[in-house]
Coordinates of C-alpha atoms in Angstrom, one line a residue:
X1 CA 86.2 116.5 91.5
X2 CA 84.7 116.4 95.0
X3 CA 87.4 116.6 97.8
X4 CA 86.0 114.3 100.5
X5 CA 88.7 111.7 100.9
X6 CA 92.4 111.7 101.1
X7 CA 95.1 109.1 100.7
X8 CA 98.5 109.6 102.4
X9 CA 101.8 108.5 101.0
X10 CA 104.6 108.4 103.5
X11 CA 103.7 107.6 107.1
X12 CA 106.6 109.1 109.0
X13 CA 106.4 112.0 111.5
X14 CA 104.3 114.3 109.2
X15 CA 102.4 111.8 107.1
X16 CA 101.6 109.5 109.9
X17 CA 100.1 112.3 111.9
X18 CA 98.1 113.6 108.9
X19 CA 96.7 110.1 108.3
X20 CA 95.7 109.8 111.9
X21 CA 93.8 113.1 111.7
X22 CA 92.0 112.1 108.5
X23 CA 91.2 108.7 110.0
X24 CA 89.5 110.5 113.0
X25 CA 87.5 112.8 110.6
X26 CA 86.4 109.8 108.5
X27 CA 88.2 111.1 105.4
X28 CA 91.1 108.6 105.2
X29 CA 90.7 106.5 102.0
X30 CA 94.1 104.9 101.7
X31 CA 97.7 104.8 103.0
X32 CA 101.0 103.8 101.4
X33 CA 104.6 103.6 102.6
X34 CA 107.5 101.6 101.3
X35 CA 107.8 100.2 104.9
X36 CA 104.9 97.8 105.6
X37 CA 105.4 98.3 109.4
X38 CA 104.6 102.0 109.0
X39 CA 100.9 101.1 108.9
X40 CA 101.2 100.7 112.7
X41 CA 101.5 104.5 112.9
X42 CA 97.9 104.8 111.9
X43 CA 95.6 102.6 114.0
X44 CA 92.4 101.8 112.3
X45 CA 93.5 102.8 108.9
X46 CA 92.5 101.0 105.7
X47 CA 94.9 98.2 104.6
X48 CA 98.1 99.4 103.1
X49 CA 97.7 100.1 99.3
X50 CA 100.0 98.0 97.1
X51 CA 101.2 101.0 95.1
X52 CA 100.8 104.7 94.9
X53 CA 98.6 104.1 91.9
X54 CA 96.2 102.0 93.9
X55 CA 96.1 104.6 96.6
X56 CA 95.3 107.4 94.1
X57 CA 92.5 105.3 92.5
X58 CA 90.8 105.1 95.9
X59 CA 91.3 108.8 96.9
X60 CA 89.9 112.2 95.9
X61 CA 93.1 113.9 97.1
X62 CA 96.6 112.5 97.4
X63 CA 98.8 113.9 100.2
X64 CA 102.6 113.2 99.8
X65 CA 104.8 113.3 102.8
X66 CA 108.0 111.6 101.7
X67 CA 111.6 112.7 102.5
X68 CA 112.8 114.6 99.4
X69 CA 112.4 115.5 95.8
X70 CA 113.6 112.2 94.3
X71 CA 111.1 110.3 96.4
X72 CA 108.3 112.7 95.4
X73 CA 109.0 112.1 91.7
X74 CA 109.2 108.4 92.2
X75 CA 105.7 108.2 93.8
X76 CA 104.2 110.4 91.1
X77 CA 105.7 108.9 88.0
X78 CA 105.9 105.5 86.4
X79 CA 103.4 102.6 85.9
X80 CA 102.8 102.3 89.6
X81 CA 102.8 106.0 90.4
X82 CA 100.0 108.3 91.5
X83 CA 99.5 109.7 88.0
X84 CA 99.1 106.3 86.4
X85 CA 95.7 106.1 88.1
X86 CA 94.5 108.4 85.3
X87 CA 92.3 110.7 87.3
X88 CA 92.2 114.2 85.7
X89 CA 90.9 116.8 88.1
X90 CA 92.5 115.0 91.1
X91 CA 94.5 117.1 93.6
X92 CA 97.9 116.3 95.0
X93 CA 99.1 118.2 98.1
X94 CA 102.8 118.0 98.5
X95 CA 103.8 118.2 102.2
X96 CA 107.4 117.4 101.7
X97 CA 110.2 120.0 101.6
X98 CA 111.9 119.7 98.2
X99 CA 114.1 121.9 96.0
X100 CA 112.2 124.2 93.7
X101 CA 113.6 122.4 90.6
X102 CA 112.1 119.2 91.9
X103 CA 108.8 120.9 92.6
X104 CA 108.8 122.2 89.0
X105 CA 109.4 118.7 87.7
X106 CA 106.6 117.3 89.8
X107 CA 104.3 120.1 88.6
X108 CA 105.1 119.4 85.0
X109 CA 104.2 115.7 85.5
X110 CA 100.9 116.7 87.2
X111 CA 100.0 119.3 84.6
X112 CA 100.5 116.7 81.8
X113 CA 98.1 114.3 83.7
X114 CA 95.5 117.1 84.3
X115 CA 96.1 116.9 88.0
X116 CA 96.4 119.9 90.3
X117 CA 99.5 120.2 92.5
X118 CA 99.4 122.3 95.7
X119 CA 102.8 122.9 97.2
X120 CA 102.4 122.9 101.0
X121 CA 105.3 123.4 103.3
X122 CA 104.4 122.5 106.9
X123 CA 105.5 123.5 110.4
X124 CA 104.6 122.4 113.9
X125 CA 105.4 118.8 112.9
X126 CA 105.4 117.4 116.5
X127 CA 101.6 118.3 116.6
X128 CA 100.8 116.7 113.3
X129 CA 98.6 114.0 114.8
X130 CA 96.7 116.5 116.9
X131 CA 95.5 118.6 113.9
X132 CA 98.4 120.9 114.7
X133 CA 100.1 121.4 111.3
X134 CA 100.5 125.0 110.0
X135 CA 100.4 124.8 106.3
X136 CA 102.2 127.2 104.0
X137 CA 100.3 126.7 100.7
X138 CA 101.0 127.7 97.2
X139 CA 98.3 127.6 94.5
X140 CA 95.4 129.5 93.1
X141 CA 92.5 130.7 95.2
X142 CA 90.2 128.2 93.5
X143 CA 92.6 125.2 94.0
X144 CA 92.9 126.0 97.7
X145 CA 89.1 126.5 98.1
X146 CA 88.5 123.1 96.5
X147 CA 91.0 121.4 98.8
X148 CA 89.6 123.1 102.0
X149 CA 87.7 120.0 103.2
X150 CA 90.9 118.0 103.3
X151 CA 92.9 120.8 104.9
X152 CA 90.1 121.1 107.5
X153 CA 90.5 117.4 108.3
X154 CA 94.2 117.7 109.4
X155 CA 95.5 121.2 109.6
X156 CA 95.4 123.8 112.4
X157 CA 96.0 126.7 110.0
X158 CA 96.5 127.2 106.2
X159 CA 98.4 130.3 105.2
X160 CA 98.0 131.0 101.5
X161 CA 101.5 132.2 100.6
X162 CA 100.7 133.0 96.9
X163 CA 100.5 131.2 93.6
X164 CA 102.1 127.9 92.6
X165 CA 105.5 127.6 94.1
X166 CA 105.0 130.2 96.9
X167 CA 104.3 127.6 99.5
X168 CA 107.5 125.7 99.0
X169 CA 109.5 128.9 98.7
X170 CA 108.0 130.1 102.0
X171 CA 109.0 126.8 103.7
X172 CA 112.6 127.1 102.5
X173 CA 112.7 130.7 103.7
X174 CA 111.2 129.7 107.0
X175 CA 113.7 126.9 107.5
X176 CA 116.6 129.3 106.7
X177 CA 115.4 131.7 109.4
X178 CA 114.6 128.9 111.9
X179 CA 117.9 127.1 111.7
X180 CA 119.7 130.5 111.8
X181 CA 118.0 131.1 115.1
X182 CA 119.0 127.7 116.3
X183 CA 122.7 128.5 115.6
X184 CA 122.3 131.8 117.4
X185 CA 120.8 129.9 120.3
X186 CA 123.7 127.6 120.5
X187 CA 126.2 130.4 120.5
X188 CA 124.2 132.4 123.1
X189 CA 124.1 129.3 125.3
X190 CA 127.9 129.0 125.2
X191 CA 128.1 132.3 127.1
X192 CA 125.2 131.4 129.4
X193 CA 126.5 127.9 130.3
X194 CA 130.0 129.0 130.9
X195 CA 128.8 131.7 133.3
X196 CA 126.2 129.6 135.0
X197 CA 123.1 131.3 133.6
X198 CA 120.0 129.2 133.8
X199 CA 118.7 128.4 130.3
X200 CA 115.1 128.6 131.4
X201 CA 115.7 132.1 132.7
X202 CA 117.4 133.0 129.5
X203 CA 114.4 131.7 127.6
X204 CA 112.2 134.1 129.5
X205 CA 114.6 136.9 128.6
X206 CA 114.2 136.1 124.9
X207 CA 110.4 136.0 125.1
X208 CA 108.2 138.9 124.2
X209 CA 106.4 140.7 121.4
X210 CA 108.0 139.5 118.1
X211 CA 107.1 142.8 116.6
X212 CA 109.3 144.5 119.1
X213 CA 112.3 142.3 118.9
X214 CA 111.1 139.5 121.2
X215 CA 109.7 136.1 120.6
X216 CA 113.1 134.5 120.1
X217 CA 112.9 131.8 122.9
X218 CA 112.7 129.0 120.3
X219 CA 116.3 129.6 119.5
X220 CA 117.2 127.7 122.7
X221 CA 115.0 124.7 122.1
X222 CA 117.9 122.4 121.1
X223 CA 120.4 123.4 123.7
X224 CA 117.8 122.9 126.4
X225 CA 117.2 119.2 125.5
X226 CA 118.8 116.5 127.7
X227 CA 122.5 115.9 127.5
X228 CA 123.1 113.3 124.8
X229 CA 126.2 111.9 126.4
X230 CA 125.6 108.2 127.3
X231 CA 122.0 108.6 126.1
X232 CA 121.5 106.7 122.8
X233 CA 117.9 107.8 122.5
X234 CA 118.7 111.5 122.8
X235 CA 121.6 111.1 120.5
X236 CA 119.3 109.6 117.9
X237 CA 116.9 112.5 118.3
X238 CA 119.7 115.0 117.7
X239 CA 121.1 113.0 114.8
X240 CA 117.7 113.0 113.2
X241 CA 117.4 116.8 113.7
X242 CA 120.8 117.2 112.1
X243 CA 119.8 115.2 109.1
X244 CA 116.7 117.2 108.6
X245 CA 118.5 120.5 109.1
X246 CA 121.3 119.7 106.6
X247 CA 118.8 118.5 104.1
X248 CA 116.7 121.6 104.3
X249 CA 119.7 124.0 104.4
X250 CA 121.3 122.4 101.4
X251 CA 118.1 123.2 99.6
X252 CA 118.3 126.8 100.8
X253 CA 121.9 127.1 99.5
X254 CA 120.9 125.7 96.1
X255 CA 117.9 128.0 95.8
X256 CA 120.0 131.1 96.6
X257 CA 122.6 130.0 94.0
X258 CA 119.9 130.0 91.3
X259 CA 119.8 133.8 91.8
X260 CA 123.6 134.1 92.0
X261 CA 123.6 134.6 95.8
X262 CA 125.4 133.1 98.7
X263 CA 124.0 132.4 102.2
X264 CA 127.2 132.7 104.4
X265 CA 125.3 132.2 107.6
X266 CA 123.7 129.0 106.3
X267 CA 127.1 127.8 105.1
X268 CA 128.4 128.3 108.6
X269 CA 125.5 126.3 110.1
X270 CA 126.2 123.4 107.7
X271 CA 129.9 123.5 108.5
X272 CA 129.2 123.4 112.2
X273 CA 126.2 121.1 112.2
X274 CA 127.4 118.8 115.0
X275 CA 127.6 121.6 117.5
X276 CA 124.4 123.3 116.3
X277 CA 122.7 119.9 116.9
X278 CA 124.2 119.5 120.3
X279 CA 126.3 116.5 119.4
X280 CA 129.6 118.2 120.4
X281 CA 131.0 121.1 122.4
X282 CA 128.1 122.1 124.6
X283 CA 130.4 124.7 126.3
X284 CA 131.6 126.1 123.0
X285 CA 133.8 125.2 120.0
X286 CA 137.5 125.5 120.9
X287 CA 139.6 128.2 119.4
X288 CA 141.9 126.5 116.8
X289 CA 145.6 126.4 117.6

């Protein structure tokens, strides 16, 4: 099947940006979101499809950017789902971060319908509307080559992580590392703040060649945001960050458990999510009595 047009399901921070990119490139065939008002995130887009099935019928490729695994299965399956459109040879690109078990369930549904599923973790989400997404893709060489016109329409870079499943596994591994750095940044900032060290200067001290132990400045990105006290908008930003962090780290814990392993650092981050997110104790968590 030719891969000239894409339909985007889920018009939040990632999906809305992807849809904007495809609209600019002339490749956006359809959009769908359970929230009718989400269409406003994509000016000039086609009218909102009534169902995922209708969107799939209008699109060469379906891009799914929903919140979690349950929502992914819901938009694929059932009489109104993507796969009910009956288009063998179609490609689905899953941009959502989901547990590997949910990915396996989604792949089984797609395989049964003769539809190709590319698992594609994404980073650089704030730049999604500026063709800034970095895609961690899992699938065969042939499947990624066929989907290249769509990736070219919205992505900054596609990193082929390996065969089916490797893209999602890479995203989960990346999240584990990223949020670990955020926790380290919070604890480093406790020392810095209590001794009056300027956080911008500390960021410079963390910069450098990542191959030589540098390149860690992103660890301070959350602690350098505005103080959320008496700032409802900033509090909401941090609460949203915390929700995404916990969702992704719970996936990491579950995946490690499948191999009989624990992730104690990740468990610590989850236990101390409020301070890691900057919602309490900016000068350090108190020592318990």
